[in-house]
Short mmCIF file of C-alpha atoms and ligand atoms in Angstrom, two decimals:
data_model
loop_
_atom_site.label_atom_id
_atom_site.label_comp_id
_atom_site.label_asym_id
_atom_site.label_seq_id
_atom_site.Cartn_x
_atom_site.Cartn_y
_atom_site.Cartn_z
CA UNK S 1 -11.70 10.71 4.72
CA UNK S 2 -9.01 9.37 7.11
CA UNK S 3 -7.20 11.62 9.55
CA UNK S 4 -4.58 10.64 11.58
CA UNK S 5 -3.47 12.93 14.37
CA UNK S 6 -1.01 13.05 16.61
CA UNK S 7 0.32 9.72 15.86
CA UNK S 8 3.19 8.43 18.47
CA UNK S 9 5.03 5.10 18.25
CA UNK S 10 8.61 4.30 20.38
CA UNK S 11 10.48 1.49 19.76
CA UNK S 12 12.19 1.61 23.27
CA UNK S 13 14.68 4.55 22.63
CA UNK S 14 13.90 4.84 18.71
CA UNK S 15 11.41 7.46 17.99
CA UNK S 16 9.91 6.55 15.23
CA UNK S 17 6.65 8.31 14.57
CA UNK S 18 6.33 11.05 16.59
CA UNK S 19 2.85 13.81 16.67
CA UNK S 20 2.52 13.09 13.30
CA UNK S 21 -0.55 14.32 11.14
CA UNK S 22 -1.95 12.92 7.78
CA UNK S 23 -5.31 13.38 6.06
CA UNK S 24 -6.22 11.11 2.80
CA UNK S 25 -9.21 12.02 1.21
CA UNK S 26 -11.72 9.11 -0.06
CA UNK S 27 -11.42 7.59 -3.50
CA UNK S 28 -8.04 9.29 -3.50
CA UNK S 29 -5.04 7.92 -4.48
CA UNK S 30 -2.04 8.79 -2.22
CA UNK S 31 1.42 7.58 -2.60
CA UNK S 32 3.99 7.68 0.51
CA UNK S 33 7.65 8.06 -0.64
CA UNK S 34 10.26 8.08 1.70
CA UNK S 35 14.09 7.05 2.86
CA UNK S 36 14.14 3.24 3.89
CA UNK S 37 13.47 2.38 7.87
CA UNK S 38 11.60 5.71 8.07
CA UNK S 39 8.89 4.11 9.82
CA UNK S 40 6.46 3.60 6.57
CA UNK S 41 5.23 0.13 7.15
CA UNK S 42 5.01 0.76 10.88
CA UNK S 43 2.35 3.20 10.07
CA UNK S 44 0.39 0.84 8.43
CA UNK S 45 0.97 -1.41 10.93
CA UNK S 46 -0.51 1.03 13.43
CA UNK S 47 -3.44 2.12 11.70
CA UNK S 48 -4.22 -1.78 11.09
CA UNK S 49 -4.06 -2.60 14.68
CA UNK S 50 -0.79 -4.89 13.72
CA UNK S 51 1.48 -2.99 16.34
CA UNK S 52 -0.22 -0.57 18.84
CA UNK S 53 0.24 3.01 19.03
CA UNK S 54 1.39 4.85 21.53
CA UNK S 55 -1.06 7.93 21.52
CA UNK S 56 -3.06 9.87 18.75
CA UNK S 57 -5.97 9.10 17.08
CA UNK S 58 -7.00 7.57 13.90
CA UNK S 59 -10.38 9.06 12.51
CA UNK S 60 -12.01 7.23 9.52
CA UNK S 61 -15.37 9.11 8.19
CA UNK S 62 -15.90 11.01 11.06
CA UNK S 63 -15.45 8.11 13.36
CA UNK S 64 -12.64 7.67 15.79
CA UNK S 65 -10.62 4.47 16.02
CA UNK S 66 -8.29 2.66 17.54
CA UNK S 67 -7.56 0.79 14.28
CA UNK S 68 -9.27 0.86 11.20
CA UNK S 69 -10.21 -2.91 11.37
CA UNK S 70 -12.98 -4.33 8.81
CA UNK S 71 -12.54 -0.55 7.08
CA UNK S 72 -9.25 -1.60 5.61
CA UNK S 73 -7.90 -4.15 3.59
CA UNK S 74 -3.83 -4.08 4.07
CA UNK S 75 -1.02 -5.83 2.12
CA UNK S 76 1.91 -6.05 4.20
CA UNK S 77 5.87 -5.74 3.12
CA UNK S 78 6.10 -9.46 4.00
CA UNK S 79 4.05 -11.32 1.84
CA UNK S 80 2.82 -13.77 4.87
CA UNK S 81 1.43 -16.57 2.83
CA UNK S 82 1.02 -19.90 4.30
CA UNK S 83 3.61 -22.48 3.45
CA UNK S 84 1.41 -25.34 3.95
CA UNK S 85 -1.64 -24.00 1.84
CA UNK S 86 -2.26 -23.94 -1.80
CA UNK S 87 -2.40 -20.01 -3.41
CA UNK S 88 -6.29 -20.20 -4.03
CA UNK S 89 -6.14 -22.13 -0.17
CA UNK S 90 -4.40 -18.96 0.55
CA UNK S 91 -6.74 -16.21 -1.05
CA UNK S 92 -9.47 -17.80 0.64
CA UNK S 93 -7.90 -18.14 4.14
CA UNK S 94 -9.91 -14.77 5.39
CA UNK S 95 -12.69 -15.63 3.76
CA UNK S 96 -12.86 -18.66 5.23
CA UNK S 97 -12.08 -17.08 9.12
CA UNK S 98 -14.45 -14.49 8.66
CA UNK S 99 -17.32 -17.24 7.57
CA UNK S 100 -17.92 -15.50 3.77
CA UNK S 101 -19.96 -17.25 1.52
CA UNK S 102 -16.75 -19.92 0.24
CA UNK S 103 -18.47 -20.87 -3.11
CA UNK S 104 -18.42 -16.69 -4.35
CA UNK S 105 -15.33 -15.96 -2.67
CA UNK S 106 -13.60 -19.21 -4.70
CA UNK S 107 -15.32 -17.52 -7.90
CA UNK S 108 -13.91 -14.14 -6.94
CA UNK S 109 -10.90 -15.40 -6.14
CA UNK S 110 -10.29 -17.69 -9.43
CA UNK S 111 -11.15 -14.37 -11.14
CA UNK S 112 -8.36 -12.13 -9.41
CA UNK S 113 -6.09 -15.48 -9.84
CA UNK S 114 -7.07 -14.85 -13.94
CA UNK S 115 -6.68 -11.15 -13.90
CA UNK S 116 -3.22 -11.15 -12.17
CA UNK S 117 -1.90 -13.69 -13.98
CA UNK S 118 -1.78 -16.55 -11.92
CA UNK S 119 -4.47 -18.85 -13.41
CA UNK S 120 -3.35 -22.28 -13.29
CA UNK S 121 -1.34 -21.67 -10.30
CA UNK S 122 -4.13 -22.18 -7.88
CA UNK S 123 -2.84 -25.46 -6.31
CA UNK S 124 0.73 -24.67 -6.08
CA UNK S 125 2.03 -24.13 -2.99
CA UNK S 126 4.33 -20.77 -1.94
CA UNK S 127 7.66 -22.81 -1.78
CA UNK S 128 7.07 -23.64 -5.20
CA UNK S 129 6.55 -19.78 -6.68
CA UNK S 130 8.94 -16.81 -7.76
CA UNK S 131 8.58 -13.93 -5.52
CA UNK S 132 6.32 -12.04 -8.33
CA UNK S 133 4.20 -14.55 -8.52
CA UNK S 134 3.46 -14.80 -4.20
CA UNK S 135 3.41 -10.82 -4.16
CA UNK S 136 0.40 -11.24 -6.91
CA UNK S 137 -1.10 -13.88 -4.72
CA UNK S 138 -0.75 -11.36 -1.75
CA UNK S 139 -2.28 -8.61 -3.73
CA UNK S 140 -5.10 -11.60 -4.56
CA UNK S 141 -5.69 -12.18 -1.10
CA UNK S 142 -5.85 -8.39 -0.24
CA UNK S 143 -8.42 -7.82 -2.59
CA UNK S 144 -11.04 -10.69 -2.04
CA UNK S 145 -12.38 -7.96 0.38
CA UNK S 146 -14.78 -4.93 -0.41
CA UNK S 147 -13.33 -2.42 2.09
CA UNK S 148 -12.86 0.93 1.17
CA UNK S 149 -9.62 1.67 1.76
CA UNK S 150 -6.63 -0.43 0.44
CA UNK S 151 -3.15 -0.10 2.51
CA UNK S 152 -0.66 -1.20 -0.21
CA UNK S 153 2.87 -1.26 1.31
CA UNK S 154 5.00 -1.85 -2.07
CA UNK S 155 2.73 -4.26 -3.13
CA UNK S 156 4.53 -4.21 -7.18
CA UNK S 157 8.13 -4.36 -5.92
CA UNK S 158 8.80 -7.72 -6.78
CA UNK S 159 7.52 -7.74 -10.25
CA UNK S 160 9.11 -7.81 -13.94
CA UNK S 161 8.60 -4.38 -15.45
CA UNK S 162 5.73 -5.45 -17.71
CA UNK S 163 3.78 -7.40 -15.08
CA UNK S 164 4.61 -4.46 -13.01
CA UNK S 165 2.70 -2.11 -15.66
CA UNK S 166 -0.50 -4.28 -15.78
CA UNK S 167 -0.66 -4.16 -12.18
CA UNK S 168 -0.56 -0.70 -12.38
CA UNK S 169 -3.22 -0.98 -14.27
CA UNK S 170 -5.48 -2.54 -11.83
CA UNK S 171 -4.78 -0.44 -9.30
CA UNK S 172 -6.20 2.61 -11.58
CA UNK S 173 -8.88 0.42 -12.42
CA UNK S 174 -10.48 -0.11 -8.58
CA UNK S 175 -9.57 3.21 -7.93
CA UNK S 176 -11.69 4.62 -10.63
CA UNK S 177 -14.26 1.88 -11.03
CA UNK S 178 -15.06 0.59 -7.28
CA UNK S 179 -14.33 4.04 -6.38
CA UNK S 180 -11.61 2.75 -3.18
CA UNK S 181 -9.30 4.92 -1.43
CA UNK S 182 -5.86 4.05 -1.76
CA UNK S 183 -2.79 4.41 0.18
CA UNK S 184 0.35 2.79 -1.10
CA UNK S 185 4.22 3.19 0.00
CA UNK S 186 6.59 2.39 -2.71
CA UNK S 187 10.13 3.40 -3.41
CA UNK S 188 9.87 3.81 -6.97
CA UNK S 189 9.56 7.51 -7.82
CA UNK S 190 8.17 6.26 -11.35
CA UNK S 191 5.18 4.20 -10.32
CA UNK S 192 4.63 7.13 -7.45
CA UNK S 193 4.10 9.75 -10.32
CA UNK S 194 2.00 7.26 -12.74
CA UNK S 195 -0.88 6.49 -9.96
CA UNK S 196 -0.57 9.44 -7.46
CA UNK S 197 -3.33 12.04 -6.84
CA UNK S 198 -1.17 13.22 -4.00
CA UNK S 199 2.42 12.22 -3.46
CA UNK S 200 3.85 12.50 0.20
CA UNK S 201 7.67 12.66 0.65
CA UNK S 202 8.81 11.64 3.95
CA UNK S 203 11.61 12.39 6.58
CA UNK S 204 14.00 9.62 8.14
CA UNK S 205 12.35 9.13 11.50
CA UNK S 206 11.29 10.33 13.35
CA UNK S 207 8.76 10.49 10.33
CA UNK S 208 7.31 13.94 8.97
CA UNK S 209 5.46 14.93 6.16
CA UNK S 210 8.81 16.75 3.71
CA UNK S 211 6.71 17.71 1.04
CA UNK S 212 3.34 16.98 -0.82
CA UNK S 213 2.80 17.40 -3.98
CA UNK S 214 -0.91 17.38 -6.28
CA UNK S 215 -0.95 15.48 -9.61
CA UNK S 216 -3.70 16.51 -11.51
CA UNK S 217 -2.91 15.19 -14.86
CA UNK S 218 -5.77 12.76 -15.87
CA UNK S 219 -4.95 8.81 -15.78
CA UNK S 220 -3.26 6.53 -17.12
CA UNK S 221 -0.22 8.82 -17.51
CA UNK S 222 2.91 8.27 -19.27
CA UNK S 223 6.26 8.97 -18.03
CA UNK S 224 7.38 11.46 -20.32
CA UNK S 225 5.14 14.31 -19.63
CA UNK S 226 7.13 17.16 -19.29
CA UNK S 227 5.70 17.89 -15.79
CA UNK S 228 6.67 14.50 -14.54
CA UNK S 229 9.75 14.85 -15.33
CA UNK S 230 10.56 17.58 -13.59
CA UNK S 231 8.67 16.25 -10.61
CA UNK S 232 10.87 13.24 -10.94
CA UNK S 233 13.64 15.13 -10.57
CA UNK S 234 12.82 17.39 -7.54
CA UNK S 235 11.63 14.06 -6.03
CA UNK S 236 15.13 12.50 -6.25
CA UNK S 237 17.06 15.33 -5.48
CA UNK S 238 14.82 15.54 -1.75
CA UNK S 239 15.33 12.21 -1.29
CA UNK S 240 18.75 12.10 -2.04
CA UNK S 241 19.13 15.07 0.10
CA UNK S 242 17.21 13.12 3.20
CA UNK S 243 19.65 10.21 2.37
CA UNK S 244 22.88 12.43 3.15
CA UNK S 245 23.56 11.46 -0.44
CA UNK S 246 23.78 15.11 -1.47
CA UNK S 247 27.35 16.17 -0.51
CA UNK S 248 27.51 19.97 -0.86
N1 ATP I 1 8.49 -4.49 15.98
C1 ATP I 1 9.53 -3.65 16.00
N2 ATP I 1 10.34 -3.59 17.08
C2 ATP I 1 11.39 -2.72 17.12
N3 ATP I 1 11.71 -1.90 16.10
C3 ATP I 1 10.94 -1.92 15.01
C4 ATP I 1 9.82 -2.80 14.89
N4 ATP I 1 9.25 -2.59 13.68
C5 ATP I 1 9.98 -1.65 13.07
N5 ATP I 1 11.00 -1.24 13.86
C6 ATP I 1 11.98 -0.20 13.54
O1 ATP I 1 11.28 0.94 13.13
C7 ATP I 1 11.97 1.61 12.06
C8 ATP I 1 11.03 1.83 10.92
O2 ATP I 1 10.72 0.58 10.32
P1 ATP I 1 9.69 0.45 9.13
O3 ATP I 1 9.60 -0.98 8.78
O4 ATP I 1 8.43 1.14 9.49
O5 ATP I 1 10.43 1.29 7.99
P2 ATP I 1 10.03 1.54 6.48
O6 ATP I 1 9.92 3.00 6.28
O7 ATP I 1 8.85 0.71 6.12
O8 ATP I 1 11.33 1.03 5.70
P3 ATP I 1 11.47 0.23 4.28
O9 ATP I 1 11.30 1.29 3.22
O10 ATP I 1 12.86 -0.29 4.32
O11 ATP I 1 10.42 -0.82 4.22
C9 ATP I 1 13.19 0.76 11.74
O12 ATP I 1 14.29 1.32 12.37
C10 ATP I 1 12.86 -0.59 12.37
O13 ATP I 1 14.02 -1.23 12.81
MG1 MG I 2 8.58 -0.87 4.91
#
């Protein structure tokens, strides 16, 4: 289980995270939703160790942290690949830092190349990609590692709607079969309601929890179960609301 409590981060005068309190059960998938510039990614970034925090504490299994380190595996907003490297030079690039065995990671990572449908792109270079294609190749280079928890931060929001569902797909799939907790901002209420165990609606910063809600309908889902519906439109209508786009 991860808790965070008491989270704090300032941005000189902007507030943006500020006491704030989260607890994500393991093997769990949990979806944050939320207005844009809330302060999503920089919560990532703070239980990664990618920006400091202020104060609070991160607590992973019992365990207090200052960042969750070699326990997480995060995908950032920015896809971050290297220019100057090949795709498969990029999967490999924290294999190869962290000294991994570099004849199974290239296997591994020609699989995930094959299963995301980037086979025969292995030598191209970034520059030469569509944005898709280098968010697949981020989500390849995010999952060359067995850590339990997997900090997606809109890792499909780039991609063509049926690439998009496949994806999907394999995100189910290691939940369910290498049994990984996930946590995964996106802004599309759709995808939030297909994968979500628990869905978490957030404030404009300073960020707070809005609402939470459990989906307990078994995977994979489709979109027009009654009860999604319904929870699609709550889910717009609060973040409309948050958005000042609700003029009453
Ligand atoms: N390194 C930084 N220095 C100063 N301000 C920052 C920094 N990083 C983020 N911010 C500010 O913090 C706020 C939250 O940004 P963040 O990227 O966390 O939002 P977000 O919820 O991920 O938004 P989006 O949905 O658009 O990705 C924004 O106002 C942003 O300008
Ligand atoms: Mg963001």
């Amino acid at each position: 289980m991860l808790r965070i409590v008491n989270l704090t981060k300032h941005f000189d005068d902007l507030i943006i995270l500020e006491k704030f309190n989260l607890t994500v059960p393991s093997d769990g998938f949990t979806v944050l939703i939320g207005p844009s510039g809330c302060g999503k990614s920089t919560l990532f970034d703070l239980l990664t160790g990618v920006v400091p925090k202020d104060s609070g504490e991160i607590v992973w299994e019992q365990r207090r942290m200052n960042h969750l380190g070699r326990n997480a595996a995060y995908m950032q907003q920015k896809d971050l690949l290297l220019p100057w490297f090949s795709l498969l030079e990029n999967a490999l690039l924290p294999a190869r830092i962290s000294k991994t065995d570099m004849v199974k990671s290239e296997i591994k990572a020609r699989k995930l190349f094959r299963r995301l449908g980037l086979a025969g792109f292995e030598n191209y270079h970034p520059a030469k990609i569509s944005g898709g294609m280098r968010q697949r190749c981020a989500l390849v280079r995010t999952l060359m590692f067995d850590y339990e928890l997997v900090l997606l931060d809109e890792p499909l929001s780039a991609l063509d709607a049926i690439t998009r569902r496949s994806l999907q797909a394999l995100l189910l799939m290691l939940q369910s079969d290498f049994r990984k907790t996930i946590l995964m901002i996106t802004h599309d209420i759709e995808e939030a309601l297909l994968l979500a165990d628990e869905l978490i609606v957030l404030t404009p910063a300073p960020m707070r929890i809005r609402k939470r809600f459990a989906l307990t309908s078994p995977k994979p889902r489709r979109m027009n179960d009654p009860f999604l519906v319904e929870l699609k439109e709550r889910m717009l209508e609060l973040l409309q609301e948050d958005a000042g786009l609700i003029i009453r």
